[in-house]
PDB file of C-alpha atoms in Angstrom:
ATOM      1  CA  UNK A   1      32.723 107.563  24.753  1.00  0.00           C
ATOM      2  CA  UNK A   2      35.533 109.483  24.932  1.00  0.00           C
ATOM      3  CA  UNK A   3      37.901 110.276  28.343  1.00  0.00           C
ATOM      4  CA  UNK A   4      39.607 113.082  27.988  1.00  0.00           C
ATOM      5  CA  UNK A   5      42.930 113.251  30.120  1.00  0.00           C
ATOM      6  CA  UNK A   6      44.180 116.845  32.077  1.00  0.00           C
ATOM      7  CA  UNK A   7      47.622 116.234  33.424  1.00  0.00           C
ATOM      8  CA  UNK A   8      46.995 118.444  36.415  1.00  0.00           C
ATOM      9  CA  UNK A   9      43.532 116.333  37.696  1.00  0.00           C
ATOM     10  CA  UNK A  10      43.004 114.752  40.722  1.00  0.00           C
ATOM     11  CA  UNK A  11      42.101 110.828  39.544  1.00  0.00           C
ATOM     12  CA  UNK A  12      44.483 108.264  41.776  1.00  0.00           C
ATOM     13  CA  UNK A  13      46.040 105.192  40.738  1.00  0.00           C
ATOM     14  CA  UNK A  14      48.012 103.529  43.631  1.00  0.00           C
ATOM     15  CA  UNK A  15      50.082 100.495  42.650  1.00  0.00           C
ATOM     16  CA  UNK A  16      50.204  97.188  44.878  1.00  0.00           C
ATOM     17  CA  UNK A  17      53.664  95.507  44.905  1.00  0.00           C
ATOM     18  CA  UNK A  18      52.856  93.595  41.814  1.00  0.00           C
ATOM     19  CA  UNK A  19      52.178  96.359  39.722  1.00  0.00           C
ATOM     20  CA  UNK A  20      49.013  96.266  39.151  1.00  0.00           C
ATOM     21  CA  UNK A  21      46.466  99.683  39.393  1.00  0.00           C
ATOM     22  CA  UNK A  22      44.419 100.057  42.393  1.00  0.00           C
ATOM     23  CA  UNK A  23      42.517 103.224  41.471  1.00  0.00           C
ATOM     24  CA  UNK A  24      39.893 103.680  43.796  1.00  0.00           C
ATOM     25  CA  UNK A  25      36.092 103.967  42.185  1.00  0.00           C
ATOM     26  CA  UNK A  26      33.507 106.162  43.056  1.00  0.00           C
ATOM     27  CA  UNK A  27      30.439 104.664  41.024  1.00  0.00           C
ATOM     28  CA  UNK A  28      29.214 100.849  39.858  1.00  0.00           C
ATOM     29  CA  UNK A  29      31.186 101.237  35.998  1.00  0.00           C
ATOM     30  CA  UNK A  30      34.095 102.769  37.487  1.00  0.00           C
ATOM     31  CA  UNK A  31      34.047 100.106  40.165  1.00  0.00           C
ATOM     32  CA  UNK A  32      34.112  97.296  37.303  1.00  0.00           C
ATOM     33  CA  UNK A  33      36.559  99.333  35.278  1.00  0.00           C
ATOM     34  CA  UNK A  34      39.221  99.200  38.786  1.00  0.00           C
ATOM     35  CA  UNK A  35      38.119  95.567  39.433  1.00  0.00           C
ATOM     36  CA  UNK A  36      39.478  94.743  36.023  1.00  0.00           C
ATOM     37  CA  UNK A  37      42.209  96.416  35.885  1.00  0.00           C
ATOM     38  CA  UNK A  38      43.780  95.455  39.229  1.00  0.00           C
ATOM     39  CA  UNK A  39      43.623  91.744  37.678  1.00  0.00           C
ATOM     40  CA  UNK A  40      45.337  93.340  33.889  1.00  0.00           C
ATOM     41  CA  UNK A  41      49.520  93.677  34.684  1.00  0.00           C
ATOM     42  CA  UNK A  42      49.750  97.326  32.811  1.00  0.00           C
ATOM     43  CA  UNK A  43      52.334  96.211  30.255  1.00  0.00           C
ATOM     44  CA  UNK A  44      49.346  93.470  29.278  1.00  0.00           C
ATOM     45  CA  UNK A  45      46.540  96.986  29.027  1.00  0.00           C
ATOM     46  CA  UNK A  46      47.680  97.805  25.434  1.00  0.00           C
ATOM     47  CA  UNK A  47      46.063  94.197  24.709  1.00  0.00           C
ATOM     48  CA  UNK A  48      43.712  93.737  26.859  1.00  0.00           C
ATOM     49  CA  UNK A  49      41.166  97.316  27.653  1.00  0.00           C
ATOM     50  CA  UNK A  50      39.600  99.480  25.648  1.00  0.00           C
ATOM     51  CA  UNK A  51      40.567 102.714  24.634  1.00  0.00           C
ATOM     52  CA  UNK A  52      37.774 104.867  27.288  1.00  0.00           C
ATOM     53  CA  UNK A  53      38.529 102.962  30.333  1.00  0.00           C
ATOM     54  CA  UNK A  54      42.324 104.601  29.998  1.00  0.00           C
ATOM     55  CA  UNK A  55      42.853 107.965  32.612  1.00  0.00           C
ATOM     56  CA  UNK A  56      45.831 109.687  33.570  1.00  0.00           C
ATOM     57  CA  UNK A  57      46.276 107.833  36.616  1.00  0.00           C
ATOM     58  CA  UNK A  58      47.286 104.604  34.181  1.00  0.00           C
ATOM     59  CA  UNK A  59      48.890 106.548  32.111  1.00  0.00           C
ATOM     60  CA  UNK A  60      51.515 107.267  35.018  1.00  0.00           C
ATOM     61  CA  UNK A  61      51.569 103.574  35.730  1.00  0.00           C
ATOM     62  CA  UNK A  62      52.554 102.718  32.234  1.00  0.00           C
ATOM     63  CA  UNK A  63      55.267 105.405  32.212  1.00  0.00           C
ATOM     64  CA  UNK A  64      56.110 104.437  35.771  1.00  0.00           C
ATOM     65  CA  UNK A  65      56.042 100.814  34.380  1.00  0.00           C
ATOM     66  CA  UNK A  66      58.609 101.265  31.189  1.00  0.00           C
ATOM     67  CA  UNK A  67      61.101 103.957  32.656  1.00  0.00           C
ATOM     68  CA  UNK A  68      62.547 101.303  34.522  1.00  0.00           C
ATOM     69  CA  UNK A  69      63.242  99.145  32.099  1.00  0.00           C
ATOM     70  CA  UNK A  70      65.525  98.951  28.930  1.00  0.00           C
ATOM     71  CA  UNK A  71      65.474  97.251  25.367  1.00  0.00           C
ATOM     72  CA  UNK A  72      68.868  96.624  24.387  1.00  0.00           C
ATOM     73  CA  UNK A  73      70.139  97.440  20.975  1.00  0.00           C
ATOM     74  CA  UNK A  74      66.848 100.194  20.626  1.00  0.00           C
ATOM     75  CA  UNK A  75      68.823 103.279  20.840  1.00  0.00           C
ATOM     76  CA  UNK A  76      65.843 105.157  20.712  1.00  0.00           C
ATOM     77  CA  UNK A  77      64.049 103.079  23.626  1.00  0.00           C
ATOM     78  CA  UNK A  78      64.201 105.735  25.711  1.00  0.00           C
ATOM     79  CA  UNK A  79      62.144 108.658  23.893  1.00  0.00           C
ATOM     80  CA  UNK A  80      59.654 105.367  23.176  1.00  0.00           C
ATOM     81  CA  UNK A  81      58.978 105.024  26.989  1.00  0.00           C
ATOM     82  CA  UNK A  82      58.522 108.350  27.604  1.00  0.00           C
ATOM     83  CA  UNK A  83      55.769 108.366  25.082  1.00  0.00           C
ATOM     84  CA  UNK A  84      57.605 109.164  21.681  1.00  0.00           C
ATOM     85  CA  UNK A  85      54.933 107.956  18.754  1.00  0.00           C
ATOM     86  CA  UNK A  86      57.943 107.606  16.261  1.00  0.00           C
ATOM     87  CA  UNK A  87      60.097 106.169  17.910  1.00  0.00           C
ATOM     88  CA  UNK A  88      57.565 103.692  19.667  1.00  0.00           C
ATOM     89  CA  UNK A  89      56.210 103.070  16.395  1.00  0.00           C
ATOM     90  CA  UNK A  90      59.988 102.323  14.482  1.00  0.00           C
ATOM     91  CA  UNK A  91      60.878 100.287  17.247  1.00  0.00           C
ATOM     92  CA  UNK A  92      57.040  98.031  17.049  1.00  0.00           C
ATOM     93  CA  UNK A  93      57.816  97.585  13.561  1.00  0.00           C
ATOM     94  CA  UNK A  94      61.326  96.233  13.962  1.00  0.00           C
ATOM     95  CA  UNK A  95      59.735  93.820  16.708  1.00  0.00           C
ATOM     96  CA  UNK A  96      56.604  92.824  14.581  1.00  0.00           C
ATOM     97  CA  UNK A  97      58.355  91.960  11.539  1.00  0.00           C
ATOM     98  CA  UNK A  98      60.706  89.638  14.013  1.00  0.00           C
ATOM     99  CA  UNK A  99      60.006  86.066  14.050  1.00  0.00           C
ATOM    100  CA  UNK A 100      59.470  84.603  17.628  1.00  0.00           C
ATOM    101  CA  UNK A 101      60.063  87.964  19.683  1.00  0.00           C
ATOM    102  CA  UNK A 102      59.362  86.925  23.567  1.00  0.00           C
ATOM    103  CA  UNK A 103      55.887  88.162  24.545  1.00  0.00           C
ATOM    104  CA  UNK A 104      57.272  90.363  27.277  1.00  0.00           C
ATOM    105  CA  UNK A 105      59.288  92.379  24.664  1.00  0.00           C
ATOM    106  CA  UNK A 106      56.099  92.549  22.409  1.00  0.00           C
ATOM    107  CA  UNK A 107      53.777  93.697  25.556  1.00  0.00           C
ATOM    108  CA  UNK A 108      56.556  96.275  26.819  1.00  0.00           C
ATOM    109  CA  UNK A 109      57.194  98.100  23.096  1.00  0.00           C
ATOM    110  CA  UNK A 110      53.616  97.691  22.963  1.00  0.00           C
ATOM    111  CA  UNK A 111      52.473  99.715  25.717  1.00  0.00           C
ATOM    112  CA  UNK A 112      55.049 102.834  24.642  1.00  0.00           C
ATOM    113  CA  UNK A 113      53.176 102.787  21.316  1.00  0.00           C
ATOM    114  CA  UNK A 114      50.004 103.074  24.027  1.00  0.00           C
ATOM    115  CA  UNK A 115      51.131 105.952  25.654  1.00  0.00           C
ATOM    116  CA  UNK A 116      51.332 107.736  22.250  1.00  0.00           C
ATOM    117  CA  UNK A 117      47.566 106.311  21.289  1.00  0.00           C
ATOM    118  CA  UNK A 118      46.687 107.768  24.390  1.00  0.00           C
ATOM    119  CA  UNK A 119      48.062 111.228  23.721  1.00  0.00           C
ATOM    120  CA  UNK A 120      46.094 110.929  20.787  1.00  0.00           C
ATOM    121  CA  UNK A 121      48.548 110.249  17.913  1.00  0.00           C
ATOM    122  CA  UNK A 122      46.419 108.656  15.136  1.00  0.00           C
ATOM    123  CA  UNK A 123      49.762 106.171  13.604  1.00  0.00           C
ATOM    124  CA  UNK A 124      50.664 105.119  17.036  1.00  0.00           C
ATOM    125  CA  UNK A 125      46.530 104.456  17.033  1.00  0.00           C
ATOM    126  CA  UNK A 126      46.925 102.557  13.774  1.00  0.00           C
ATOM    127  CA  UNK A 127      49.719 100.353  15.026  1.00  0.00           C
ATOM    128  CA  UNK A 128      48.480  99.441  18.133  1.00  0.00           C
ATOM    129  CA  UNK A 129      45.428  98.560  16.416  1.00  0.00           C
ATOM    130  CA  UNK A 130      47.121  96.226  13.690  1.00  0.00           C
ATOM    131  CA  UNK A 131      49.061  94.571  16.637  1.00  0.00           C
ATOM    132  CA  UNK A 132      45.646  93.803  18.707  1.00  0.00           C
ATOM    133  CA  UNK A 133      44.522  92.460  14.969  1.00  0.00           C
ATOM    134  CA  UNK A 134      47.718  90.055  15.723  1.00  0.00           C
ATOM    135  CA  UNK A 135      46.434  89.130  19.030  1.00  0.00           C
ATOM    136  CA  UNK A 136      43.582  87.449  21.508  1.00  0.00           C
ATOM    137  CA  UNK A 137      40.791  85.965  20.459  1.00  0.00           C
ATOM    138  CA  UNK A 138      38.515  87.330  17.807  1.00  0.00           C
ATOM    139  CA  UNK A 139      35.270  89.105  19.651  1.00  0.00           C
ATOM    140  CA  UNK A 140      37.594  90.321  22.343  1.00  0.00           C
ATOM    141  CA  UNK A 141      40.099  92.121  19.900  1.00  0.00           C
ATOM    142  CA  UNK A 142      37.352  92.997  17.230  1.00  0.00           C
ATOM    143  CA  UNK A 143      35.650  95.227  20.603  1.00  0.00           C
ATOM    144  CA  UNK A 144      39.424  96.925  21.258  1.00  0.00           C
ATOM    145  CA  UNK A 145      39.724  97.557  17.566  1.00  0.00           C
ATOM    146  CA  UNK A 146      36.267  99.036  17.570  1.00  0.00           C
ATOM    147  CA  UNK A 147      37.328 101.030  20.831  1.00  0.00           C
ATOM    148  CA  UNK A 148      40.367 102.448  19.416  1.00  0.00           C
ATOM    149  CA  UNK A 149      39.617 103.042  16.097  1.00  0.00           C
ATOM    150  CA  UNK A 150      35.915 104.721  17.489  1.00  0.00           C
ATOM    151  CA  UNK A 151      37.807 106.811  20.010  1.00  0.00           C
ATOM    152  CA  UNK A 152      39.712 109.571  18.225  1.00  0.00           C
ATOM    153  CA  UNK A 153      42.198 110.848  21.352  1.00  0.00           C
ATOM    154  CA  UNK A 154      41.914 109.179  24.905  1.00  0.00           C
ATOM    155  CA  UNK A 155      44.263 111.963  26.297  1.00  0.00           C
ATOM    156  CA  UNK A 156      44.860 114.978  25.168  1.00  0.00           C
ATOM    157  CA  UNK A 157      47.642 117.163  26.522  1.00  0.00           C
ATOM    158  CA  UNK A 158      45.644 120.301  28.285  1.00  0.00           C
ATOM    159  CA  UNK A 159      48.410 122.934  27.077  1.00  0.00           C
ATOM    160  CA  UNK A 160      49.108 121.346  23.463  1.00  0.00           C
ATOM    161  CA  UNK A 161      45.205 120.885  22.816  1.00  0.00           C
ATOM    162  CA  UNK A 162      44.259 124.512  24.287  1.00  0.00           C
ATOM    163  CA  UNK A 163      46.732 126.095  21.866  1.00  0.00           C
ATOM    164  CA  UNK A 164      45.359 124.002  19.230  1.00  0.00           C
ATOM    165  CA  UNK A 165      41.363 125.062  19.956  1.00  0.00           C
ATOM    166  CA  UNK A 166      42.647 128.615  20.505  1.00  0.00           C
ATOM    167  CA  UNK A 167      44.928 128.885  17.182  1.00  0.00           C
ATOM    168  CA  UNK A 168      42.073 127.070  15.415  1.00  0.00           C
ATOM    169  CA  UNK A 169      39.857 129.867  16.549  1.00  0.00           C
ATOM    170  CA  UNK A 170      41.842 132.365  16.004  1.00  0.00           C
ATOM    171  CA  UNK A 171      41.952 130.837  12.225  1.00  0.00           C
ATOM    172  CA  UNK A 172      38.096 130.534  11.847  1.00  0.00           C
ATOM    173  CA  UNK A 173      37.201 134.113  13.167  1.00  0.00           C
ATOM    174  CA  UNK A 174      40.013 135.855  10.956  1.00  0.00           C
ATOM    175  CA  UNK A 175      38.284 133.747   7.866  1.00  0.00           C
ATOM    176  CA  UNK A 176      34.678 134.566   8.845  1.00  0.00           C
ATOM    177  CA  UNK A 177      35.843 138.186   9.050  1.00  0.00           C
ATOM    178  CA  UNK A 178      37.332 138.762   5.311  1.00  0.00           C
TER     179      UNK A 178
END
């Protein structure tokens, strides 16, 4: 299944004081789906849900999440946090290939590399993939893989994508035509 993301909808996704979502649910999945993730911290999402449960309310949380904080000695943490897939990416491979990196820098460099998943860059897709491959226990990562990997863009930027369609269009009826 695949949840597509408008940055101008309605969806809600109040924080409590520990961070965690509270997005309120109008049917039984989408009551399961706020149930777990008001128990998931967000930096911990990128390791622990699947790619369709993701909507632009948690996306805001995540961003909410990393803009106030700071890696040192990442000069290019900043364009990372705000949802940067090369930079998010450099930076996860300077962390991965570190022995013993802290689990709260992993899960924090980790979810930047989420937000560009989510806005449906297939490398940022790839790494967070190869990191879940790192982590958790086997059935539970093998089903995120699968969601990732079987989702091809979670999000997708309503102006960006509508250019796309259009200049895609635009491309296929000017072929069909000559």
């Amino acid at each position: 299944m695949r949840n597509v993301f408008n940055p101008g909808s309605s969806d809600q996704c109040g924080t409590s004081p520990s961070g965690r979502c509270e997005a309120p649910a109008p049917n039984r999945q989408d009551s399961s789906r706020a149930i777990a993730l008001a128990k998931v911290p967000p930096l911990h999402w990128w390791r622990r849900l699947p790619a369709d449960i993701f909507t632009g309310a948690h996306v805001r949380v995540i961003r909410k999440a990393l803009a106030g904080l700071f890696i040192l000695n990442e000069p290019r943490w900043r364009e990372a946090a705000k949802g940067d897939p090369a930079a998010a990416i450099g930076i996860a491979l300077r962390v991965a290939r570190r022995r013993g990196t802290a689990a709260p820098v992993i899960d924090l460099v980790m979810s930047a590399v989420l937000l560009a998943a989510l806005s449906g860059d297939p490398a940022a897709t790839l790494t967070l993939t190869t990191m879940i491959k790192r982590k958790g226990a086997r059935a539970e990562r093998n089903a995120l893989i699968t969601s990732w990997l079987g989702t091809p863009s979670v999000i997708e930027d309503s102006g960006a994508a509508a250019n796309k369609r259009n200049h895609n269009q635009l491309g296929s009826d000017a072929t069909a035509g000559a």
